[in-house]
C-alpha cells in the first residue's frame, strides 16, 4: 500500500440518484436533497478504479455546510444556479441540501428536475490524501 499527497486539480464524478424536493414551507422553498457521492468504486480511467472514503475523518464538510458553496451548472463557475445549504454523511453516501436561485437558468434547471428530465448530478472534488490499493494478481500488469 502506498500513500501520497493529494492534488490541487479538481476531479469530477457523476452520480445517479434520487433528487427529492424538500417539504414546502417558508424555509424550504426551492430546496432539494440529493446524494452526490458514494463509497462504491468508480472507474476513472481504463480499469483504474477510485473509491472515495465516506467516514467522518475522510470528508471535509465545512465548505458545503457553510452555506457559501455554489451550485453550478455543468461545473461552470460563471453559471451559478443556486447554493448548497447543508451536507451530511449518511449510510456511505454524501448527501447535500441545495436551494435553486431566481435566475432564468436556475428556474429552467429546477423545472427540468421537477419534471424528471434531470436525474443525475456531478460533483467536483479534490483529493487531499491518496491511498493506493493494488490487487496482488494485477501487480505485474502494465498500465
PDB file of C-alpha atoms in Angstrom:
ATOM      1  CA  UNK A   1       0.000   0.000   0.000  1.00  0.00           C
ATOM      2  CA  UNK A   2       1.375   3.399  -0.918  1.00  0.00           C
ATOM      3  CA  UNK A   3       0.299   6.840   0.180  1.00  0.00           C
ATOM      4  CA  UNK A   4       0.843  10.211  -1.424  1.00  0.00           C
ATOM      5  CA  UNK A   5      -0.349  13.740  -1.027  1.00  0.00           C
ATOM      6  CA  UNK A   6      -3.496  14.894  -2.742  1.00  0.00           C
ATOM      7  CA  UNK A   7      -3.974  17.013  -5.816  1.00  0.00           C
ATOM      8  CA  UNK A   8      -4.838  20.648  -6.368  1.00  0.00           C
ATOM      9  CA  UNK A   9      -6.727  19.657  -9.503  1.00  0.00           C
ATOM     10  CA  UNK A  10     -10.488  19.435  -9.320  1.00  0.00           C
ATOM     11  CA  UNK A  11     -11.701  15.957 -10.215  1.00  0.00           C
ATOM     12  CA  UNK A  12     -15.217  15.186 -11.427  1.00  0.00           C
ATOM     13  CA  UNK A  13     -17.505  12.266 -10.682  1.00  0.00           C
ATOM     14  CA  UNK A  14     -21.078  11.743 -11.900  1.00  0.00           C
ATOM     15  CA  UNK A  15     -23.708  10.156  -9.714  1.00  0.00           C
ATOM     16  CA  UNK A  16     -27.190   8.890 -10.462  1.00  0.00           C
ATOM     17  CA  UNK A  17     -29.559   9.145  -7.570  1.00  0.00           C
ATOM     18  CA  UNK A  18     -32.966  10.253  -6.499  1.00  0.00           C
ATOM     19  CA  UNK A  19     -33.409  14.004  -6.178  1.00  0.00           C
ATOM     20  CA  UNK A  20     -36.006  14.757  -3.529  1.00  0.00           C
ATOM     21  CA  UNK A  21     -37.818  18.035  -3.152  1.00  0.00           C
ATOM     22  CA  UNK A  22     -37.962  19.039   0.479  1.00  0.00           C
ATOM     23  CA  UNK A  23     -41.327  19.677   2.104  1.00  0.00           C
ATOM     24  CA  UNK A  24     -42.627  23.093   1.134  1.00  0.00           C
ATOM     25  CA  UNK A  25     -42.501  25.777   3.764  1.00  0.00           C
ATOM     26  CA  UNK A  26     -41.068  29.232   4.219  1.00  0.00           C
ATOM     27  CA  UNK A  27     -37.526  27.924   4.727  1.00  0.00           C
ATOM     28  CA  UNK A  28     -37.747  25.095   2.174  1.00  0.00           C
ATOM     29  CA  UNK A  29     -39.000  26.982  -0.889  1.00  0.00           C
ATOM     30  CA  UNK A  30     -36.947  25.703  -3.830  1.00  0.00           C
ATOM     31  CA  UNK A  31     -34.877  23.328  -1.664  1.00  0.00           C
ATOM     32  CA  UNK A  32     -33.906  19.806  -2.694  1.00  0.00           C
ATOM     33  CA  UNK A  33     -31.908  16.960  -1.163  1.00  0.00           C
ATOM     34  CA  UNK A  34     -29.810  14.516  -3.129  1.00  0.00           C
ATOM     35  CA  UNK A  35     -26.871  12.171  -2.851  1.00  0.00           C
ATOM     36  CA  UNK A  36     -23.743  13.358  -4.616  1.00  0.00           C
ATOM     37  CA  UNK A  37     -21.298  10.531  -3.940  1.00  0.00           C
ATOM     38  CA  UNK A  38     -20.971   7.045  -2.538  1.00  0.00           C
ATOM     39  CA  UNK A  39     -18.206   4.707  -1.471  1.00  0.00           C
ATOM     40  CA  UNK A  40     -18.839   2.438  -4.467  1.00  0.00           C
ATOM     41  CA  UNK A  41     -15.792   2.050  -6.728  1.00  0.00           C
ATOM     42  CA  UNK A  42     -15.980   4.149  -9.898  1.00  0.00           C
ATOM     43  CA  UNK A  43     -13.896   3.511 -12.990  1.00  0.00           C
ATOM     44  CA  UNK A  44     -11.897   6.666 -13.584  1.00  0.00           C
ATOM     45  CA  UNK A  45      -9.633   5.523 -16.413  1.00  0.00           C
ATOM     46  CA  UNK A  46      -9.264   2.230 -18.336  1.00  0.00           C
ATOM     47  CA  UNK A  47      -9.524  -0.256 -15.478  1.00  0.00           C
ATOM     48  CA  UNK A  48      -8.323   2.133 -12.779  1.00  0.00           C
ATOM     49  CA  UNK A  49     -10.952   2.444 -10.071  1.00  0.00           C
ATOM     50  CA  UNK A  50     -11.344   5.045  -7.368  1.00  0.00           C
ATOM     51  CA  UNK A  51     -13.186   4.572  -4.097  1.00  0.00           C
ATOM     52  CA  UNK A  52     -13.968   7.691  -2.106  1.00  0.00           C
ATOM     53  CA  UNK A  53     -13.876   7.399   1.663  1.00  0.00           C
ATOM     54  CA  UNK A  54     -17.073   8.400   3.456  1.00  0.00           C
ATOM     55  CA  UNK A  55     -16.014   8.233   7.091  1.00  0.00           C
ATOM     56  CA  UNK A  56     -16.268  11.413   9.117  1.00  0.00           C
ATOM     57  CA  UNK A  57     -12.478  11.803   9.213  1.00  0.00           C
ATOM     58  CA  UNK A  58     -12.198  11.312   5.420  1.00  0.00           C
ATOM     59  CA  UNK A  59     -14.546  14.058   4.197  1.00  0.00           C
ATOM     60  CA  UNK A  60     -14.213  17.792   4.723  1.00  0.00           C
ATOM     61  CA  UNK A  61     -17.773  19.102   5.015  1.00  0.00           C
ATOM     62  CA  UNK A  62     -17.113  22.619   6.293  1.00  0.00           C
ATOM     63  CA  UNK A  63     -17.343  24.306   2.862  1.00  0.00           C
ATOM     64  CA  UNK A  64     -20.606  22.530   1.993  1.00  0.00           C
ATOM     65  CA  UNK A  65     -22.062  23.299   5.421  1.00  0.00           C
ATOM     66  CA  UNK A  66     -21.086  26.981   5.304  1.00  0.00           C
ATOM     67  CA  UNK A  67     -23.981  27.972   3.044  1.00  0.00           C
ATOM     68  CA  UNK A  68     -21.493  29.547   0.631  1.00  0.00           C
ATOM     69  CA  UNK A  69     -20.707  26.631  -1.710  1.00  0.00           C
ATOM     70  CA  UNK A  70     -22.211  27.375  -5.133  1.00  0.00           C
ATOM     71  CA  UNK A  71     -24.480  25.029  -7.064  1.00  0.00           C
ATOM     72  CA  UNK A  72     -23.069  25.282 -10.587  1.00  0.00           C
ATOM     73  CA  UNK A  73     -24.485  24.374 -13.975  1.00  0.00           C
ATOM     74  CA  UNK A  74     -22.161  21.927 -15.779  1.00  0.00           C
ATOM     75  CA  UNK A  75     -19.218  22.856 -13.485  1.00  0.00           C
ATOM     76  CA  UNK A  76     -19.165  26.364 -14.953  1.00  0.00           C
ATOM     77  CA  UNK A  77     -18.040  28.817 -12.303  1.00  0.00           C
ATOM     78  CA  UNK A  78     -19.698  31.644 -14.202  1.00  0.00           C
ATOM     79  CA  UNK A  79     -23.121  29.961 -14.140  1.00  0.00           C
ATOM     80  CA  UNK A  80     -24.301  29.626 -10.550  1.00  0.00           C
ATOM     81  CA  UNK A  81     -27.862  28.300 -10.316  1.00  0.00           C
ATOM     82  CA  UNK A  82     -28.139  28.004  -6.556  1.00  0.00           C
ATOM     83  CA  UNK A  83     -26.316  27.328  -3.329  1.00  0.00           C
ATOM     84  CA  UNK A  84     -25.522  24.285  -1.215  1.00  0.00           C
ATOM     85  CA  UNK A  85     -27.098  24.954   2.167  1.00  0.00           C
ATOM     86  CA  UNK A  86     -26.091  21.802   4.071  1.00  0.00           C
ATOM     87  CA  UNK A  87     -24.255  18.481   3.761  1.00  0.00           C
ATOM     88  CA  UNK A  88     -24.007  15.284   5.765  1.00  0.00           C
ATOM     89  CA  UNK A  89     -22.648  11.757   5.618  1.00  0.00           C
ATOM     90  CA  UNK A  90     -25.383   9.127   5.591  1.00  0.00           C
ATOM     91  CA  UNK A  91     -25.002   5.358   5.104  1.00  0.00           C
ATOM     92  CA  UNK A  92     -21.839   5.529   2.928  1.00  0.00           C
ATOM     93  CA  UNK A  93     -23.211   8.453   0.918  1.00  0.00           C
ATOM     94  CA  UNK A  94     -22.625  12.173   0.903  1.00  0.00           C
ATOM     95  CA  UNK A  95     -25.955  13.994   0.827  1.00  0.00           C
ATOM     96  CA  UNK A  96     -26.481  17.695   0.228  1.00  0.00           C
ATOM     97  CA  UNK A  97     -29.345  20.131   0.518  1.00  0.00           C
ATOM     98  CA  UNK A  98     -29.478  22.788  -2.190  1.00  0.00           C
ATOM     99  CA  UNK A  99     -31.567  25.825  -2.926  1.00  0.00           C
ATOM    100  CA  UNK A 100     -32.112  26.947  -6.510  1.00  0.00           C
ATOM    101  CA  UNK A 101     -31.733  30.613  -7.332  1.00  0.00           C
ATOM    102  CA  UNK A 102     -34.137  33.003  -9.035  1.00  0.00           C
ATOM    103  CA  UNK A 103     -32.265  33.453 -12.329  1.00  0.00           C
ATOM    104  CA  UNK A 104     -33.813  32.285 -15.590  1.00  0.00           C
ATOM    105  CA  UNK A 105     -31.267  29.447 -15.893  1.00  0.00           C
ATOM    106  CA  UNK A 106     -31.879  28.316 -12.298  1.00  0.00           C
ATOM    107  CA  UNK A 107     -35.641  28.243 -12.901  1.00  0.00           C
ATOM    108  CA  UNK A 108     -35.110  26.289 -16.135  1.00  0.00           C
ATOM    109  CA  UNK A 109     -32.920  23.673 -14.419  1.00  0.00           C
ATOM    110  CA  UNK A 110     -35.297  23.408 -11.450  1.00  0.00           C
ATOM    111  CA  UNK A 111     -38.221  22.818 -13.831  1.00  0.00           C
ATOM    112  CA  UNK A 112     -36.261  20.002 -15.512  1.00  0.00           C
ATOM    113  CA  UNK A 113     -35.523  18.473 -12.082  1.00  0.00           C
ATOM    114  CA  UNK A 114     -39.200  18.744 -11.131  1.00  0.00           C
ATOM    115  CA  UNK A 115     -40.319  17.077 -14.370  1.00  0.00           C
ATOM    116  CA  UNK A 116     -37.809  14.233 -14.025  1.00  0.00           C
ATOM    117  CA  UNK A 117     -35.693  15.242 -17.029  1.00  0.00           C
ATOM    118  CA  UNK A 118     -32.576  15.860 -14.923  1.00  0.00           C
ATOM    119  CA  UNK A 119     -31.828  12.867 -12.697  1.00  0.00           C
ATOM    120  CA  UNK A 120     -28.043  12.925 -12.437  1.00  0.00           C
ATOM    121  CA  UNK A 121     -25.628  15.158 -10.607  1.00  0.00           C
ATOM    122  CA  UNK A 122     -21.907  15.631 -10.961  1.00  0.00           C
ATOM    123  CA  UNK A 123     -19.567  16.842  -8.263  1.00  0.00           C
ATOM    124  CA  UNK A 124     -16.182  18.475  -8.496  1.00  0.00           C
ATOM    125  CA  UNK A 125     -13.872  17.479  -5.655  1.00  0.00           C
ATOM    126  CA  UNK A 126     -10.264  17.466  -4.516  1.00  0.00           C
ATOM    127  CA  UNK A 127      -8.394  14.544  -3.026  1.00  0.00           C
ATOM    128  CA  UNK A 128      -6.277  15.637  -0.067  1.00  0.00           C
ATOM    129  CA  UNK A 129      -4.789  12.202   0.601  1.00  0.00           C
ATOM    130  CA  UNK A 130      -4.445   9.209  -1.723  1.00  0.00           C
ATOM    131  CA  UNK A 131      -4.096   5.620  -0.669  1.00  0.00           C
ATOM    132  CA  UNK A 132      -3.312   3.181  -3.482  1.00  0.00           C
ATOM    133  CA  UNK A 133      -4.544  -0.373  -3.074  1.00  0.00           C
ATOM    134  CA  UNK A 134      -3.248  -2.797  -5.706  1.00  0.00           C
ATOM    135  CA  UNK A 135      -4.689  -6.259  -6.075  1.00  0.00           C
ATOM    136  CA  UNK A 136      -1.958  -8.906  -5.906  1.00  0.00           C
ATOM    137  CA  UNK A 137      -2.970 -10.564  -9.199  1.00  0.00           C
ATOM    138  CA  UNK A 138      -2.742  -7.216 -11.028  1.00  0.00           C
ATOM    139  CA  UNK A 139       0.551  -6.002  -9.537  1.00  0.00           C
ATOM    140  CA  UNK A 140       2.552  -7.271 -12.544  1.00  0.00           C
ATOM    141  CA  UNK A 141       0.321  -5.803 -15.251  1.00  0.00           C
ATOM    142  CA  UNK A 142       1.358  -2.767 -17.247  1.00  0.00           C
ATOM    143  CA  UNK A 143      -0.954   0.227 -17.161  1.00  0.00           C
TER     144      UNK A 143
END
